[in-house]
Amino acid sequence: MVVVTGGTGYIGSHTVVELINNGYEVVILDNLSNSHLDVLDSIEEITSKRPTFFQVDVDDRNQLNTVFAELGTSVEAIIHFAAKKAVGESVQEPLMYYRNNVGSLVNILEQTQKHGISKFVFSSSCTVYGQPDVCPVTESTQRKEAESPYGNTKTICEDIIRDCCKVQELTAISLRYFNPIGAHSSGKIGELPVGTPNNLVPYVTQTAAGIRESLTIHGNDYPTLDGTCVRDYIHVVDLAKAHLQALKRLEGSLPKSKYEVYNIGTGDGKSVLQVVDAFIAATGINVPYKIGQRRGGDITEIFADTTLANQALNWKAELSLEDALSSSWNWEKNYRSRKG
Ligand code: WQD
């Protein structure tokens, strides 16, 4: 049985679908602070199986003790998503982010120690690279000072996991996500930003749906092909599958280090304007936009070298930017139609 913390969230729910479809029994721990209970219904509609669910705060040590005492020795692995991830919010509330993101990880690792859980997959981020000097970035690209407390919590968590793997029966993999976008082809699960979206693609789809008047592109004076920032946008279903492959690697007998890190991206950088143009081409829906000021904390460009993940995880991104954008639009329409 696999415990998935944050399993009703955007990436968590897509990963739970892949796990169940590959025969795993899944238990979700989530506090529903950034997700909805009806995601469990959607997962059941997609997979015909309903994962066991515990509503807990993973930053509450006592709640975790109670849940893991109940789960007992049946936990074979943990995939840890539960964390706060709003970059701007983390700048304003650093202590909340360090307590929640780092405190939750310490609590969860304590459970691996107490219950002899030996396989661990961690949700890390390309933000640990800061603004790289050279792209594409490899896993040995030097991590730089993170642009935000959020990014710094990912750096700190990676080091905590590495140090625990040295002294306990624990083998772990950190997956450094690039920019997750898109939604499951069923249109039943997807990104559910609370309030005004921070991220580009949900803002694009809400603009296309008429919920937002127009998209503001945060700066077009960067040293890139068209002046807008470049990112590596990866379909969330490809990202979910990378977690399945990481789990399989941990279960397998191939030689591996006790702690490994992999870049999970497409290897292809796209600018903001290229994303907007690709959305319009893929959906036929116009997206009015205006050019605004640069956004504090934004880096100019980052995209991944995924050679290591391709080889060691037997994983490669298969879905295109257009697939991701079309699925995002499909989700936006489905979700709004369900919300009424
Ligand atoms: C992308 C580009 C914006 C909104 C995110 C997460 C971070 C990490 C990586 C997981 C930037 C521009 C955006 C808008 C815009 N994920 N933009 N107008 O900042 O790369 O980081 O993915 O760990 O947690 O925050 O993604 O989608 O916010 O921005 O012009 O309304 O789109 O300036 O250049 P980002 P993003």
Coordinates of C-alpha atoms and ligand atoms in Angstrom, one line a residue:
M1 CA 0.0 0.0 0.0
V2 CA 1.3 3.5 -0.9
V3 CA 0.5 6.5 1.2
V4 CA 0.1 9.7 -0.9
T5 CA 0.2 12.9 1.1
G6 CA -1.5 15.8 -0.7
G7 CA -3.3 13.2 -2.8
T8 CA -6.4 15.3 -3.5
G9 CA -4.2 18.1 -4.9
Y10 CA -3.4 18.8 -8.5
I11 CA -0.4 16.7 -9.1
G12 CA -1.3 14.3 -6.2
S13 CA -4.6 13.3 -7.7
H14 CA -3.2 12.7 -11.1
T15 CA -0.5 10.5 -9.5
V16 CA -3.1 8.6 -7.5
V17 CA -5.0 7.8 -10.7
E18 CA -1.8 6.4 -12.3
L19 CA -1.0 4.3 -9.2
I20 CA -4.5 2.8 -9.0
N21 CA -4.5 2.1 -12.7
N22 CA -1.2 0.2 -12.2
G23 CA -2.6 -2.0 -9.4
Y24 CA -1.5 -0.1 -6.3
E25 CA -3.6 0.3 -3.2
V26 CA -3.5 4.0 -2.3
V27 CA -4.2 5.8 1.0
I28 CA -4.5 9.6 0.7
L29 CA -3.6 11.9 3.6
D30 CA -4.7 15.5 2.9
N31 CA -6.0 18.4 5.0
L32 CA -8.1 19.8 2.0
S33 CA -6.6 23.2 2.6
N34 CA -6.0 23.6 -1.2
S35 CA -8.2 20.9 -2.6
H36 CA -11.8 19.4 -2.4
L37 CA -13.2 16.1 -1.1
D38 CA -15.1 15.6 -4.4
V39 CA -11.7 14.8 -6.0
L40 CA -12.1 11.4 -4.4
D41 CA -15.4 11.0 -6.4
S42 CA -13.6 12.0 -9.6
I43 CA -10.7 9.5 -8.9
E44 CA -13.3 6.8 -8.4
E45 CA -15.1 7.7 -11.6
I46 CA -11.8 7.5 -13.5
T47 CA -10.4 4.3 -12.0
S48 CA -13.5 2.6 -10.5
K49 CA -11.6 2.5 -7.2
R50 CA -12.0 4.9 -4.3
P51 CA -8.7 5.4 -2.4
T52 CA -8.9 5.3 1.4
F53 CA -8.8 8.9 2.7
F54 CA -7.7 10.4 6.0
Q55 CA -8.2 14.2 6.5
V56 CA -5.1 15.1 8.4
D57 CA -2.6 17.9 8.7
V58 CA 0.8 16.4 8.0
D59 CA 2.3 19.2 10.0
D60 CA 0.5 17.8 13.1
R61 CA 2.7 15.2 14.6
N62 CA -0.1 13.7 16.8
Q63 CA -2.5 13.3 13.9
L64 CA 0.2 11.5 11.9
N65 CA 1.0 9.2 14.8
T66 CA -2.7 8.2 15.1
V67 CA -3.1 7.6 11.4
F68 CA 0.2 5.6 10.9
A69 CA -0.6 3.5 14.1
E70 CA -3.8 2.5 12.3
L71 CA -2.1 1.9 8.9
G72 CA 0.5 -0.2 10.7
T73 CA 3.1 -2.1 8.7
S74 CA 1.0 -2.2 5.6
V75 CA 2.7 1.0 4.3
E76 CA 5.3 0.0 1.7
A77 CA 6.0 3.5 0.3
I78 CA 5.2 7.2 0.8
I79 CA 4.9 9.8 -2.0
H80 CA 5.0 13.2 -0.3
F81 CA 3.2 16.1 -2.1
A82 CA 1.6 17.9 0.8
A83 CA 3.1 21.4 1.0
K84 CA 2.2 25.0 0.5
K85 CA 3.4 26.2 -2.9
A86 CA 2.4 29.8 -3.6
V87 CA 5.7 31.5 -4.3
G88 CA 4.4 35.0 -3.6
E89 CA 2.7 34.0 -0.4
S90 CA 5.9 32.4 0.9
V91 CA 7.7 35.7 0.5
Q92 CA 5.1 37.4 2.8
E93 CA 4.8 34.4 5.2
P94 CA 8.2 32.7 5.4
L95 CA 7.7 31.2 8.9
M96 CA 4.4 29.6 7.8
Y97 CA 6.2 28.0 4.8
Y98 CA 9.2 26.8 6.9
R99 CA 6.9 25.4 9.6
N100 CA 4.5 23.7 7.1
N101 CA 6.7 22.5 4.4
V102 CA 9.8 21.5 6.4
G103 CA 7.9 20.6 9.5
S104 CA 5.6 18.3 7.5
L105 CA 8.6 16.5 5.9
V106 CA 10.2 15.9 9.3
N107 CA 6.9 14.5 10.6
I108 CA 6.5 12.2 7.7
L109 CA 10.2 11.0 7.8
E110 CA 9.7 10.3 11.5
Q111 CA 6.9 7.9 10.5
T112 CA 9.2 6.1 8.0
Q113 CA 11.7 5.6 10.9
K114 CA 9.0 4.4 13.4
H115 CA 7.3 2.0 11.0
G116 CA 10.2 0.8 8.9
I117 CA 8.9 2.4 5.7
S118 CA 11.8 2.1 3.3
K119 CA 10.6 3.8 0.0
F120 CA 10.0 7.5 -0.3
V121 CA 9.3 9.8 -3.3
F122 CA 9.5 13.5 -2.7
S123 CA 7.9 16.4 -4.7
S124 CA 10.8 18.8 -5.3
S125 CA 11.1 21.6 -7.8
C126 CA 13.3 23.2 -10.4
T127 CA 13.1 26.3 -8.2
V128 CA 16.1 24.8 -6.4
Y129 CA 18.2 25.9 -9.4
G130 CA 17.3 29.6 -9.0
Q131 CA 18.3 31.3 -12.2
P132 CA 20.7 28.8 -13.9
D133 CA 23.8 30.1 -15.7
V134 CA 23.3 27.6 -18.5
C135 CA 20.2 25.8 -19.8
P136 CA 19.3 23.0 -20.0
V137 CA 19.9 22.2 -16.4
T138 CA 21.1 18.8 -15.3
E139 CA 20.8 17.3 -11.8
S140 CA 24.4 18.3 -11.2
T141 CA 23.7 21.9 -12.0
Q142 CA 24.6 23.8 -8.9
R143 CA 21.5 24.6 -6.8
K144 CA 21.4 28.3 -6.2
E145 CA 19.9 30.5 -3.6
A146 CA 16.2 30.0 -4.1
E147 CA 14.2 33.0 -5.3
S148 CA 11.6 32.5 -2.5
P149 CA 11.2 30.8 0.9
Y150 CA 9.0 28.3 -1.0
G151 CA 11.9 27.3 -3.2
N152 CA 14.2 27.3 -0.2
T153 CA 12.0 24.8 1.6
K154 CA 12.4 22.4 -1.3
T155 CA 16.2 22.8 -1.1
I156 CA 16.2 22.2 2.7
C157 CA 13.8 19.2 2.4
E158 CA 16.0 17.6 -0.3
D159 CA 19.0 17.8 2.2
I160 CA 16.9 16.4 5.1
I161 CA 15.9 13.4 3.0
R162 CA 19.5 12.8 1.9
D163 CA 20.8 12.9 5.4
C164 CA 18.1 10.5 6.7
C165 CA 18.9 8.0 3.9
K166 CA 22.4 7.9 5.2
V167 CA 21.4 6.6 8.6
Q168 CA 18.2 4.7 8.3
E169 CA 16.7 1.9 6.1
L170 CA 15.3 4.4 3.7
T171 CA 15.8 4.8 -0.1
A172 CA 14.4 8.0 -1.6
I173 CA 14.0 9.8 -4.9
S174 CA 13.4 13.5 -5.2
L175 CA 11.7 14.6 -8.4
R176 CA 12.4 18.2 -9.5
Y177 CA 9.3 19.3 -11.3
F178 CA 9.5 22.0 -14.0
N179 CA 6.2 23.7 -14.8
P180 CA 3.2 21.3 -14.4
I181 CA 0.2 22.1 -16.7
G182 CA -2.7 20.3 -18.2
A183 CA -5.3 17.9 -16.9
H184 CA -6.5 14.3 -17.2
S185 CA -8.2 13.6 -20.5
S186 CA -11.4 12.8 -18.8
G187 CA -11.8 16.4 -17.7
K188 CA -12.7 15.2 -14.2
I189 CA -9.5 16.3 -12.4
G190 CA -7.3 19.3 -13.0
E191 CA -5.7 22.4 -11.5
L192 CA -8.1 24.1 -9.0
P193 CA -6.4 27.4 -8.2
V194 CA -8.0 29.1 -5.2
G195 CA -8.8 32.8 -6.0
T196 CA -6.8 34.6 -8.7
P197 CA -4.4 32.1 -10.4
N198 CA -0.7 32.8 -9.9
N199 CA 0.3 30.4 -12.6
L200 CA 0.2 31.2 -16.3
V201 CA -1.9 28.4 -17.8
P202 CA -4.9 28.6 -15.4
Y203 CA -4.9 32.3 -15.9
V204 CA -5.0 31.7 -19.7
T205 CA -7.9 29.3 -19.4
Q206 CA -9.8 31.6 -17.1
T207 CA -9.3 34.5 -19.6
A208 CA -10.4 32.3 -22.4
A209 CA -13.5 31.4 -20.4
G210 CA -14.2 35.1 -19.9
I211 CA -13.7 34.8 -16.1
R212 CA -10.7 37.1 -16.4
E213 CA -10.8 40.2 -18.6
S214 CA -7.3 39.7 -20.1
L215 CA -4.0 38.1 -19.3
T216 CA -1.2 40.4 -18.1
I217 CA 2.2 39.1 -19.4
H218 CA 4.7 40.0 -16.7
G219 CA 7.4 41.7 -18.8
N220 CA 8.6 41.3 -22.4
D221 CA 12.0 42.9 -22.0
Y222 CA 13.9 39.7 -20.9
P223 CA 16.9 38.5 -22.9
T224 CA 14.9 35.7 -24.6
L225 CA 13.7 35.0 -28.2
D226 CA 10.7 37.3 -27.8
G227 CA 11.4 39.1 -24.6
T228 CA 9.1 36.9 -22.4
C229 CA 10.3 34.3 -19.8
V230 CA 11.0 30.7 -20.9
R231 CA 9.9 27.7 -18.9
D232 CA 9.7 23.9 -19.4
Y233 CA 5.9 23.2 -19.3
I234 CA 5.2 19.5 -18.6
H235 CA 1.9 17.7 -18.9
V236 CA 0.7 16.7 -15.4
V237 CA -0.1 13.2 -16.6
D238 CA 3.5 12.7 -17.8
L239 CA 4.6 14.1 -14.4
A240 CA 2.3 11.7 -12.6
K241 CA 3.8 8.8 -14.6
A242 CA 7.3 9.8 -13.5
H243 CA 6.2 9.1 -9.9
L244 CA 5.0 5.6 -10.8
Q245 CA 8.4 5.0 -12.5
A246 CA 10.3 6.3 -9.5
L247 CA 8.3 4.0 -7.2
K248 CA 9.1 1.1 -9.5
R249 CA 12.8 2.0 -9.4
L250 CA 12.7 1.9 -5.6
E251 CA 11.0 -1.4 -5.7
G252 CA 13.3 -2.9 -8.3
S253 CA 16.6 -4.7 -7.8
L254 CA 18.7 -2.5 -10.1
P255 CA 21.7 -0.9 -8.4
K256 CA 20.8 2.5 -7.1
S257 CA 22.0 5.0 -4.6
K258 CA 20.1 5.4 -1.4
Y259 CA 19.2 9.0 -2.4
E260 CA 18.6 10.1 -6.1
V261 CA 17.4 13.2 -7.8
Y262 CA 15.8 13.5 -11.2
N263 CA 14.7 16.4 -13.4
I264 CA 11.1 15.9 -14.6
G265 CA 10.4 18.2 -17.6
T266 CA 10.1 17.9 -21.3
G267 CA 13.6 19.3 -22.1
D268 CA 11.9 22.0 -24.3
G269 CA 11.7 25.6 -23.2
K270 CA 8.7 27.7 -24.3
S271 CA 8.2 31.5 -23.8
V272 CA 5.0 33.0 -22.4
L273 CA 4.0 34.3 -25.8
Q274 CA 4.7 30.9 -27.4
V275 CA 2.3 29.3 -24.8
V276 CA -0.4 31.9 -25.5
D277 CA 0.0 31.3 -29.2
A278 CA -0.1 27.5 -28.8
F279 CA -3.3 27.8 -26.7
I280 CA -5.0 29.8 -29.4
A281 CA -3.8 27.4 -32.1
A282 CA -4.9 24.4 -30.1
T283 CA -8.3 25.6 -29.0
G284 CA -9.3 28.3 -31.5
I285 CA -10.1 30.5 -28.6
N286 CA -8.7 34.0 -28.4
V287 CA -6.8 35.2 -25.3
P288 CA -6.7 39.0 -25.0
Y289 CA -3.5 40.1 -23.2
K290 CA -1.5 43.1 -22.4
I291 CA 2.2 43.5 -21.5
G292 CA 2.8 44.5 -17.8
Q293 CA 5.7 45.0 -15.6
R294 CA 8.1 42.2 -14.7
R295 CA 7.0 40.1 -11.7
G296 CA 9.3 40.0 -8.7
G297 CA 11.1 36.7 -8.3
D298 CA 10.7 35.6 -11.8
I299 CA 13.8 34.1 -13.5
T300 CA 14.4 34.6 -17.2
E301 CA 14.8 31.1 -18.4
I302 CA 14.9 27.5 -17.2
F303 CA 14.4 24.1 -18.9
A304 CA 15.5 20.6 -18.1
D305 CA 18.0 18.1 -19.3
T306 CA 16.1 14.9 -18.6
T307 CA 18.7 12.3 -19.8
L308 CA 19.0 10.8 -16.3
A309 CA 15.3 10.3 -15.8
N310 CA 15.0 8.9 -19.3
Q311 CA 17.6 6.3 -18.5
A312 CA 17.2 5.5 -14.8
L313 CA 13.4 5.8 -14.6
N314 CA 12.7 4.5 -18.1
W315 CA 10.5 7.6 -18.4
K316 CA 10.1 10.3 -21.0
A317 CA 7.5 13.1 -21.4
E318 CA 5.3 11.9 -24.2
L319 CA 2.5 14.6 -24.4
S320 CA 3.0 17.9 -26.2
L321 CA 2.4 21.4 -25.1
E322 CA -0.7 21.5 -27.3
D323 CA -2.0 18.3 -25.7
A324 CA -1.5 19.9 -22.3
L325 CA -3.2 23.2 -23.3
S326 CA -6.1 21.5 -24.9
S327 CA -6.6 19.3 -21.8
S328 CA -6.4 22.4 -19.6
W329 CA -9.2 24.1 -21.7
N330 CA -11.3 20.9 -21.6
W331 CA -10.9 20.8 -17.8
E332 CA -11.8 24.5 -17.5
K333 CA -15.0 24.0 -19.5
N334 CA -15.9 20.8 -17.7
Y335 CA -15.3 22.2 -14.2
R336 CA -17.2 25.5 -14.9
S337 CA -20.1 23.5 -16.4
R338 CA -20.2 21.3 -13.3
K339 CA -20.0 24.3 -11.0
G340 CA -22.9 26.0 -12.9
Ligands
WQD1 C1 5.4 31.2 -15.6 C2 5.7 32.4 -16.5 C3 5.4 34.4 -15.3 C4 1.1 34.3 -14.8 C5 5.8 27.8 -11.0 C6 5.5 27.5 -9.6 C7 6.6 26.9 -8.8 C8 7.2 25.8 -9.6 C9 7.5 26.1 -11.0 C10 6.6 23.7 -8.6 C11 6.5 33.5 -15.7 C12 4.4 34.3 -16.5 C13 2.4 34.0 -15.2 C14 0.5 35.5 -15.4 C15 2.5 35.8 -16.7 N1 6.4 24.7 -9.6 N2 3.1 34.7 -16.1 N3 1.2 36.2 -16.4 O1 6.7 31.2 -11.8 O2 7.7 29.5 -13.4 O3 6.7 28.8 -11.2 O4 6.3 26.6 -11.6 O5 7.4 23.7 -7.8 O6 6.1 26.5 -7.6 O7 5.1 28.8 -9.1 O8 5.3 29.5 -13.1 O9 3.1 29.8 -14.2 O10 3.6 31.4 -12.3 O11 4.8 31.6 -14.4 O12 3.1 36.5 -17.6 O13 -0.7 35.8 -15.2 O14 4.5 33.0 -16.9 O15 5.9 35.8 -15.2 O16 7.3 34.1 -16.6 P1 6.7 29.8 -12.4 P2 4.1 30.6 -13.4

